[in-house]
Amino acid sequence: MAVAQAPLQAARQPLDVGEQNAGQAQPQQASPLIDIPILVHAYEQKALKSEDVIYVRRVEASYGNVHSIFMVCDGHQGAGAANHCVENMPGLLGQLLPRGVPDWSDTGNVVEYAEQVRRAVSTAAVLLDNEWTRMVESGAANVQETAGTTMTLAVVSGWLLTVANTGDSNAIIDCGDNVQEITFSHRIQVNKNEQNRLRQAGAQLAPLGFHLQGPAKPQEMGVGPLRMWPGGLCVSR
C-alpha cells in the first residue's frame, strides 16, 4: 500500500476524524492550484491468494482534475468484490467530488469543501455496495453470496487528505516525527464499538468452538479470535 509523507508542519492541523489539513497555504496566493503538494508514491505487493487489489491515480492538479486517489481492497471468497471496487469507485468519485479546490486561506471555505468531499466519498461507497449486492443477488457477479472485500481509500485534494475505510486494511500517515494509524479496524476482536453495535443488533459474538463447527458455548474459551454468528465472520464490515 502507498504511504504518503506530508511536510512536518502539514500534519498538525486536523479538520475532523478521517481528514487532515495537510499543510499551510501561502498568504495571498494568486490561485488555489499554485503551491499545492507534489505527490510521490510507491507500493509493493506480495500475492498470497491473489485477492488483494491496489489502485492508484495520481494527478497533476488542474481545474476539474485535482483529486488523487489511492485505494487498497482485500477480497475474500475471490477477488471479484475487490475488482468491482477499483473498477467503479474512481468513476463514481469523479461524478461526485467537487471540481476545484478551496481558498486555503479561508478556514470556512476549507471546512465546507472538506464536508463536500466527505459526502462524496460516503455516497460513492453506498452506491458501490448497493450495486455489488444487486449483482450478487441476481447472479451477475458470478461469485459466492459471502464474497466481499475490505476497502481503504485515500483522496488527496490539494492540501486536504480524506481517508475512509471498511474492514481491516489499515492506513498510516508518516508525519515526520511520528506515525499514526488513520483508519478504524472493523476486526471484531479489537474494536469494542463494533462489538457493542453488533450485540445491540442481535448478533452472537463468540470464538470458534473446540468442535470447529460453530460458536463456542457460554463459558467455553473457544479457539481463535472473536467472531460474529451466524456466519463466523472475524470482520464485521
JSON list of N, CA and C in Angstrom, two decimals, residues 204-218 220-234:
[
{"chain": "A", "resi": 204, "resn": "GLN", "atom": "N", "xyz": [-24.69, -12.77, 17.76]},
{"chain": "A", "resi": 204, "resn": "GLN", "atom": "CA", "xyz": [-23.99, -13.52, 18.79]},
{"chain": "A", "resi": 204, "resn": "GLN", "atom": "C", "xyz": [-22.49, -13.38, 18.54]},
{"chain": "A", "resi": 205, "resn": "LEU", "atom": "N", "xyz": [-21.73, -13.05, 19.55]},
{"chain": "A", "resi": 205, "resn": "LEU", "atom": "CA", "xyz": [-20.28, -12.91, 19.43]},
{"chain": "A", "resi": 205, "resn": "LEU", "atom": "C", "xyz": [-19.60, -13.98, 20.28]},
{"chain": "A", "resi": 206, "resn": "ALA", "atom": "N", "xyz": [-18.77, -14.77, 19.64]},
{"chain": "A", "resi": 206, "resn": "ALA", "atom": "CA", "xyz": [-18.06, -15.84, 20.34]},
{"chain": "A", "resi": 206, "resn": "ALA", "atom": "C", "xyz": [-16.96, -16.35, 19.43]},
{"chain": "A", "resi": 207, "resn": "PRO", "atom": "N", "xyz": [-15.87, -16.87, 20.00]},
{"chain": "A", "resi": 207, "resn": "PRO", "atom": "CA", "xyz": [-14.87, -17.52, 19.16]},
{"chain": "A", "resi": 207, "resn": "PRO", "atom": "C", "xyz": [-15.39, -18.85, 18.63]},
{"chain": "A", "resi": 208, "resn": "LEU", "atom": "N", "xyz": [-14.64, -19.45, 17.77]},
{"chain": "A", "resi": 208, "resn": "LEU", "atom": "CA", "xyz": [-14.98, -20.77, 17.25]},
{"chain": "A", "resi": 208, "resn": "LEU", "atom": "C", "xyz": [-14.91, -21.78, 18.39]},
{"chain": "A", "resi": 209, "resn": "GLY", "atom": "N", "xyz": [-15.88, -22.70, 18.44]},
{"chain": "A", "resi": 209, "resn": "GLY", "atom": "CA", "xyz": [-15.89, -23.73, 19.47]},
{"chain": "A", "resi": 209, "resn": "GLY", "atom": "C", "xyz": [-14.80, -24.76, 19.23]},
{"chain": "A", "resi": 210, "resn": "PHE", "atom": "N", "xyz": [-14.49, -25.51, 20.26]},
{"chain": "A", "resi": 210, "resn": "PHE", "atom": "CA", "xyz": [-13.45, -26.54, 20.14]},
{"chain": "A", "resi": 210, "resn": "PHE", "atom": "C", "xyz": [-13.84, -27.62, 19.13]},
{"chain": "A", "resi": 211, "resn": "HIS", "atom": "N", "xyz": [-15.14, -27.76, 18.86]},
{"chain": "A", "resi": 211, "resn": "HIS", "atom": "CA", "xyz": [-15.60, -28.73, 17.87]},
{"chain": "A", "resi": 211, "resn": "HIS", "atom": "C", "xyz": [-15.40, -28.23, 16.45]},
{"chain": "A", "resi": 212, "resn": "LEU", "atom": "N", "xyz": [-15.04, -26.91, 16.29]},
{"chain": "A", "resi": 212, "resn": "LEU", "atom": "CA", "xyz": [-14.71, -26.29, 15.00]},
{"chain": "A", "resi": 212, "resn": "LEU", "atom": "C", "xyz": [-15.89, -26.28, 14.03]},
{"chain": "A", "resi": 213, "resn": "GLN", "atom": "N", "xyz": [-17.10, -26.28, 14.55]},
{"chain": "A", "resi": 213, "resn": "GLN", "atom": "CA", "xyz": [-18.28, -26.30, 13.69]},
{"chain": "A", "resi": 213, "resn": "GLN", "atom": "C", "xyz": [-19.31, -25.25, 14.07]},
{"chain": "A", "resi": 214, "resn": "GLY", "atom": "N", "xyz": [-18.90, -24.24, 14.79]},
{"chain": "A", "resi": 214, "resn": "GLY", "atom": "CA", "xyz": [-19.83, -23.20, 15.20]},
{"chain": "A", "resi": 214, "resn": "GLY", "atom": "C", "xyz": [-19.27, -22.44, 16.39]},
{"chain": "A", "resi": 215, "resn": "PRO", "atom": "N", "xyz": [-20.09, -21.57, 16.99]},
{"chain": "A", "resi": 215, "resn": "PRO", "atom": "CA", "xyz": [-19.60, -20.75, 18.09]},
{"chain": "A", "resi": 215, "resn": "PRO", "atom": "C", "xyz": [-19.32, -21.55, 19.35]},
{"chain": "A", "resi": 216, "resn": "ALA", "atom": "N", "xyz": [-18.38, -21.05, 20.13]},
{"chain": "A", "resi": 216, "resn": "ALA", "atom": "CA", "xyz": [-18.10, -21.66, 21.42]},
{"chain": "A", "resi": 216, "resn": "ALA", "atom": "C", "xyz": [-19.30, -21.51, 22.34]},
{"chain": "A", "resi": 217, "resn": "LYS", "atom": "N", "xyz": [-19.49, -22.47, 23.20]},
{"chain": "A", "resi": 217, "resn": "LYS", "atom": "CA", "xyz": [-20.58, -22.41, 24.16]},
{"chain": "A", "resi": 217, "resn": "LYS", "atom": "C", "xyz": [-20.26, -21.38, 25.25]},
{"chain": "A", "resi": 218, "resn": "PRO", "atom": "N", "xyz": [-21.29, -20.86, 25.93]},
{"chain": "A", "resi": 218, "resn": "PRO", "atom": "CA", "xyz": [-21.04, -19.92, 27.04]},
{"chain": "A", "resi": 218, "resn": "PRO", "atom": "C", "xyz": [-20.04, -20.51, 28.03]},
{"chain": "A", "resi": 220, "resn": "GLU", "atom": "N", "xyz": [-17.12, -21.31, 27.54]},
{"chain": "A", "resi": 220, "resn": "GLU", "atom": "CA", "xyz": [-16.07, -22.07, 26.85]},
{"chain": "A", "resi": 220, "resn": "GLU", "atom": "C", "xyz": [-15.06, -21.10, 26.26]},
{"chain": "A", "resi": 221, "resn": "MET", "atom": "N", "xyz": [-13.77, -21.38, 26.42]},
{"chain": "A", "resi": 221, "resn": "MET", "atom": "CA", "xyz": [-12.73, -20.49, 25.93]},
{"chain": "A", "resi": 221, "resn": "MET", "atom": "C", "xyz": [-12.76, -20.37, 24.42]},
{"chain": "A", "resi": 222, "resn": "GLY", "atom": "N", "xyz": [-12.97, -21.45, 23.74]},
{"chain": "A", "resi": 222, "resn": "GLY", "atom": "CA", "xyz": [-13.03, -21.43, 22.29]},
{"chain": "A", "resi": 222, "resn": "GLY", "atom": "C", "xyz": [-11.66, -21.34, 21.63]},
{"chain": "A", "resi": 223, "resn": "VAL", "atom": "N", "xyz": [-11.68, -21.20, 20.31]},
{"chain": "A", "resi": 223, "resn": "VAL", "atom": "CA", "xyz": [-10.46, -21.20, 19.51]},
{"chain": "A", "resi": 223, "resn": "VAL", "atom": "C", "xyz": [-10.41, -19.95, 18.65]},
{"chain": "A", "resi": 224, "resn": "GLY", "atom": "N", "xyz": [-9.29, -19.24, 18.69]},
{"chain": "A", "resi": 224, "resn": "GLY", "atom": "CA", "xyz": [-9.08, -18.12, 17.78]},
{"chain": "A", "resi": 224, "resn": "GLY", "atom": "C", "xyz": [-9.79, -16.85, 18.21]},
{"chain": "A", "resi": 225, "resn": "PRO", "atom": "N", "xyz": [-9.91, -15.89, 17.28]},
{"chain": "A", "resi": 225, "resn": "PRO", "atom": "CA", "xyz": [-10.46, -14.57, 17.61]},
{"chain": "A", "resi": 225, "resn": "PRO", "atom": "C", "xyz": [-11.97, -14.58, 17.75]},
{"chain": "A", "resi": 226, "resn": "LEU", "atom": "N", "xyz": [-12.50, -13.48, 18.26]},
{"chain": "A", "resi": 226, "resn": "LEU", "atom": "CA", "xyz": [-13.94, -13.29, 18.40]},
{"chain": "A", "resi": 226, "resn": "LEU", "atom": "C", "xyz": [-14.58, -13.22, 17.01]},
{"chain": "A", "resi": 227, "resn": "ARG", "atom": "N", "xyz": [-15.72, -13.88, 16.87]},
{"chain": "A", "resi": 227, "resn": "ARG", "atom": "CA", "xyz": [-16.42, -13.93, 15.59]},
{"chain": "A", "resi": 227, "resn": "ARG", "atom": "C", "xyz": [-17.90, -13.56, 15.78]},
{"chain": "A", "resi": 228, "resn": "MET", "atom": "N", "xyz": [-18.54, -13.22, 14.67]},
{"chain": "A", "resi": 228, "resn": "MET", "atom": "CA", "xyz": [-19.97, -12.91, 14.67]},
{"chain": "A", "resi": 228, "resn": "MET", "atom": "C", "xyz": [-20.74, -14.10, 14.11]},
{"chain": "A", "resi": 229, "resn": "TRP", "atom": "N", "xyz": [-21.80, -14.47, 14.82]},
{"chain": "A", "resi": 229, "resn": "TRP", "atom": "CA", "xyz": [-22.62, -15.60, 14.40]},
{"chain": "A", "resi": 229, "resn": "TRP", "atom": "C", "xyz": [-24.07, -15.17, 14.24]},
{"chain": "A", "resi": 230, "resn": "PRO", "atom": "N", "xyz": [-24.79, -15.74, 13.26]},
{"chain": "A", "resi": 230, "resn": "PRO", "atom": "CA", "xyz": [-24.35, -16.79, 12.32]},
{"chain": "A", "resi": 230, "resn": "PRO", "atom": "C", "xyz": [-23.36, -16.26, 11.28]},
{"chain": "A", "resi": 231, "resn": "GLY", "atom": "N", "xyz": [-22.56, -17.17, 10.75]},
{"chain": "A", "resi": 231, "resn": "GLY", "atom": "CA", "xyz": [-21.61, -16.82, 9.71]},
{"chain": "A", "resi": 231, "resn": "GLY", "atom": "C", "xyz": [-20.17, -17.02, 10.12]},
{"chain": "A", "resi": 232, "resn": "GLY", "atom": "N", "xyz": [-19.84, -16.68, 11.36]},
{"chain": "A", "resi": 232, "resn": "GLY", "atom": "CA", "xyz": [-18.46, -16.86, 11.82]},
{"chain": "A", "resi": 232, "resn": "GLY", "atom": "C", "xyz": [-17.47, -15.85, 11.29]},
{"chain": "A", "resi": 233, "resn": "LEU", "atom": "N", "xyz": [-17.94, -14.63, 10.95]},
{"chain": "A", "resi": 233, "resn": "LEU", "atom": "CA", "xyz": [-17.05, -13.61, 10.41]},
{"chain": "A", "resi": 233, "resn": "LEU", "atom": "C", "xyz": [-16.18, -13.00, 11.49]},
{"chain": "A", "resi": 234, "resn": "CYS", "atom": "N", "xyz": [-14.90, -12.77, 11.17]},
{"chain": "A", "resi": 234, "resn": "CYS", "atom": "CA", "xyz": [-13.99, -12.07, 12.08]},
{"chain": "A", "resi": 234, "resn": "CYS", "atom": "C", "xyz": [-14.04, -10.57, 11.88]}
]
